[in-house]
Amino acid sequence: MEVYGRCHIKGCKGQEPYVVGKPSLLMIEYLESKYGVDRKRICMVGDRLDTDVLFGTDNGLKSLLVLSGVTSEEKLLSPENAITPDYYADDINAFFAEETAKVEA
């Protein structure tokens, strides 16, 4: 949520709002309790390092970055990038292939 929205909510309610979007822990805790899913069995798939992959790594999930969206392979492999997915693939269709590329640490 943008800063203006937070200030607006805080002004109306007198308290900080809960942020429940990626990469919030609240989101994964809800999925675990609602559906009884063990987070070790979840793979977060997305095209953004700073939200999708970070949500996975920060919350004990496996992560798969697809390169068909926001993040390029060049950005992923850049020395400046500090967020590393467990796996990456060209697009979501590659997720269903027998083998995907593994990011070497």
PDB file of C-alpha atoms in Angstrom:
ATOM      1  CA  MET A   1       0.000   0.000   0.000  1.00  0.00           C
ATOM      2  CA  GLU A   2       1.374   3.418  -0.823  1.00  0.00           C
ATOM      3  CA  VAL A   3       2.339   5.828   1.981  1.00  0.00           C
ATOM      4  CA  TYR A   4      -0.679   8.088   1.381  1.00  0.00           C
ATOM      5  CA  GLY A   5      -3.037   5.133   1.823  1.00  0.00           C
ATOM      6  CA  ARG A   6      -1.351   4.131   5.072  1.00  0.00           C
ATOM      7  CA  CYS A   7      -1.566   7.665   6.419  1.00  0.00           C
ATOM      8  CA  HIS A   8      -5.225   7.860   5.427  1.00  0.00           C
ATOM      9  CA  ILE A   9      -6.073   4.613   7.229  1.00  0.00           C
ATOM     10  CA  LYS A  10      -4.007   5.587  10.263  1.00  0.00           C
ATOM     11  CA  GLY A  11      -5.792   8.936  10.376  1.00  0.00           C
ATOM     12  CA  CYS A  12      -9.239   7.315  10.294  1.00  0.00           C
ATOM     13  CA  LYS A  13      -8.558   4.391  12.620  1.00  0.00           C
ATOM     14  CA  GLY A  14      -5.737   5.761  14.766  1.00  0.00           C
ATOM     15  CA  GLN A  15      -3.583   2.681  14.174  1.00  0.00           C
ATOM     16  CA  GLU A  16      -1.230   1.225  11.589  1.00  0.00           C
ATOM     17  CA  PRO A  17      -2.959  -0.959   8.968  1.00  0.00           C
ATOM     18  CA  TYR A  18      -2.081  -4.644   8.572  1.00  0.00           C
ATOM     19  CA  VAL A  19      -0.235  -5.265   5.321  1.00  0.00           C
ATOM     20  CA  VAL A  20      -1.274  -8.703   4.098  1.00  0.00           C
ATOM     21  CA  GLY A  21       0.126  -8.791   0.585  1.00  0.00           C
ATOM     22  CA  LYS A  22       3.365 -10.380  -0.589  1.00  0.00           C
ATOM     23  CA  PRO A  23       5.795 -10.807   1.138  1.00  0.00           C
ATOM     24  CA  SER A  24       3.747 -10.686   4.374  1.00  0.00           C
ATOM     25  CA  LEU A  25       3.968 -13.669   6.747  1.00  0.00           C
ATOM     26  CA  LEU A  26       0.261 -13.208   7.485  1.00  0.00           C
ATOM     27  CA  MET A  27      -0.586 -14.503   4.013  1.00  0.00           C
ATOM     28  CA  ILE A  28       1.216 -17.852   4.381  1.00  0.00           C
ATOM     29  CA  GLU A  29      -0.054 -18.359   7.934  1.00  0.00           C
ATOM     30  CA  TYR A  30      -3.609 -17.956   6.625  1.00  0.00           C
ATOM     31  CA  LEU A  31      -3.042 -20.542   3.886  1.00  0.00           C
ATOM     32  CA  GLU A  32      -1.588 -22.985   6.402  1.00  0.00           C
ATOM     33  CA  SER A  33      -4.465 -22.630   8.858  1.00  0.00           C
ATOM     34  CA  LYS A  34      -7.291 -22.439   6.321  1.00  0.00           C
ATOM     35  CA  TYR A  35      -6.197 -25.352   4.128  1.00  0.00           C
ATOM     36  CA  GLY A  36      -3.880 -27.321   6.435  1.00  0.00           C
ATOM     37  CA  VAL A  37      -1.015 -27.033   3.979  1.00  0.00           C
ATOM     38  CA  ASP A  38       2.568 -27.543   5.155  1.00  0.00           C
ATOM     39  CA  ARG A  39       4.652 -24.659   3.821  1.00  0.00           C
ATOM     40  CA  LYS A  40       7.484 -27.086   2.974  1.00  0.00           C
ATOM     41  CA  ARG A  41       5.191 -28.456   0.258  1.00  0.00           C
ATOM     42  CA  ILE A  42       4.465 -25.066  -1.332  1.00  0.00           C
ATOM     43  CA  CYS A  43       6.334 -23.534  -4.256  1.00  0.00           C
ATOM     44  CA  MET A  44       5.758 -19.821  -4.838  1.00  0.00           C
ATOM     45  CA  VAL A  45       5.740 -19.100  -8.574  1.00  0.00           C
ATOM     46  CA  GLY A  46       6.051 -15.550  -9.841  1.00  0.00           C
ATOM     47  CA  ASP A  47       7.837 -13.093 -12.086  1.00  0.00           C
ATOM     48  CA  ARG A  48       9.132 -10.623  -9.474  1.00  0.00           C
ATOM     49  CA  LEU A  49      12.164 -11.102  -7.282  1.00  0.00           C
ATOM     50  CA  ASP A  50      11.188  -8.432  -4.740  1.00  0.00           C
ATOM     51  CA  THR A  51       7.665  -9.726  -4.052  1.00  0.00           C
ATOM     52  CA  ASP A  52       7.035 -13.260  -5.338  1.00  0.00           C
ATOM     53  CA  VAL A  53      10.447 -14.829  -4.705  1.00  0.00           C
ATOM     54  CA  LEU A  54      10.983 -12.828  -1.514  1.00  0.00           C
ATOM     55  CA  PHE A  55       7.618 -14.064  -0.221  1.00  0.00           C
ATOM     56  CA  GLY A  56       8.800 -17.624  -0.788  1.00  0.00           C
ATOM     57  CA  THR A  57      12.275 -17.301   0.670  1.00  0.00           C
ATOM     58  CA  ASP A  58      11.178 -15.247   3.686  1.00  0.00           C
ATOM     59  CA  ASN A  59       8.438 -17.716   4.586  1.00  0.00           C
ATOM     60  CA  GLY A  60      10.125 -21.103   4.147  1.00  0.00           C
ATOM     61  CA  LEU A  61       8.670 -21.919   0.732  1.00  0.00           C
ATOM     62  CA  LYS A  62      10.425 -23.095  -2.400  1.00  0.00           C
ATOM     63  CA  SER A  63      10.365 -20.460  -5.132  1.00  0.00           C
ATOM     64  CA  LEU A  64      10.275 -20.531  -8.917  1.00  0.00           C
ATOM     65  CA  LEU A  65      10.949 -17.343 -10.862  1.00  0.00           C
ATOM     66  CA  VAL A  66       9.482 -17.200 -14.355  1.00  0.00           C
ATOM     67  CA  LEU A  67      11.342 -14.956 -16.775  1.00  0.00           C
ATOM     68  CA  SER A  68       8.272 -14.156 -18.899  1.00  0.00           C
ATOM     69  CA  GLY A  69       7.331 -11.115 -16.821  1.00  0.00           C
ATOM     70  CA  VAL A  70       9.095  -8.346 -14.937  1.00  0.00           C
ATOM     71  CA  THR A  71      12.450  -9.961 -14.070  1.00  0.00           C
ATOM     72  CA  SER A  72      14.958 -10.789 -16.800  1.00  0.00           C
ATOM     73  CA  GLU A  73      17.624 -13.493 -16.608  1.00  0.00           C
ATOM     74  CA  GLU A  74      20.227 -10.725 -16.787  1.00  0.00           C
ATOM     75  CA  LYS A  75      18.790  -9.084 -13.655  1.00  0.00           C
ATOM     76  CA  LEU A  76      18.464 -12.438 -11.855  1.00  0.00           C
ATOM     77  CA  LEU A  77      22.105 -13.391 -12.507  1.00  0.00           C
ATOM     78  CA  SER A  78      23.452  -9.886 -11.863  1.00  0.00           C
ATOM     79  CA  PRO A  79      26.004  -9.579  -9.023  1.00  0.00           C
ATOM     80  CA  GLU A  80      23.850  -6.761  -7.599  1.00  0.00           C
ATOM     81  CA  ASN A  81      20.860  -9.095  -7.127  1.00  0.00           C
ATOM     82  CA  ALA A  82      20.595 -10.375  -3.545  1.00  0.00           C
ATOM     83  CA  ILE A  83      17.354 -12.361  -3.946  1.00  0.00           C
ATOM     84  CA  THR A  84      17.792 -15.905  -5.232  1.00  0.00           C
ATOM     85  CA  PRO A  85      14.950 -18.260  -6.156  1.00  0.00           C
ATOM     86  CA  ASP A  86      15.316 -22.008  -5.754  1.00  0.00           C
ATOM     87  CA  TYR A  87      14.536 -22.436  -9.452  1.00  0.00           C
ATOM     88  CA  TYR A  88      13.899 -20.319 -12.515  1.00  0.00           C
ATOM     89  CA  ALA A  89      12.369 -21.008 -15.903  1.00  0.00           C
ATOM     90  CA  ASP A  90      11.594 -19.135 -19.109  1.00  0.00           C
ATOM     91  CA  ASP A  91       7.848 -19.253 -18.494  1.00  0.00           C
ATOM     92  CA  ILE A  92       5.167 -21.127 -16.562  1.00  0.00           C
ATOM     93  CA  ASN A  93       5.015 -23.876 -19.212  1.00  0.00           C
ATOM     94  CA  ALA A  94       8.604 -24.809 -18.380  1.00  0.00           C
ATOM     95  CA  PHE A  95       7.467 -25.441 -14.805  1.00  0.00           C
ATOM     96  CA  PHE A  96       5.758 -28.558 -16.077  1.00  0.00           C
ATOM     97  CA  ALA A  97       8.824 -29.799 -17.968  1.00  0.00           C
ATOM     98  CA  GLU A  98      10.837 -32.652 -16.499  1.00  0.00           C
ATOM     99  CA  GLU A  99      13.776 -30.419 -15.636  1.00  0.00           C
ATOM    100  CA  THR A 100      14.197 -26.724 -14.716  1.00  0.00           C
ATOM    101  CA  ALA A 101      17.340 -24.682 -14.256  1.00  0.00           C
ATOM    102  CA  LYS A 102      18.734 -24.394 -10.704  1.00  0.00           C
ATOM    103  CA  VAL A 103      20.340 -21.145  -9.565  1.00  0.00           C
ATOM    104  CA  GLU A 104      23.829 -21.849  -8.278  1.00  0.00           C
ATOM    105  CA  ALA A 105      24.753 -20.038  -5.077  1.00  0.00           C
TER     106      ALA A 105
END
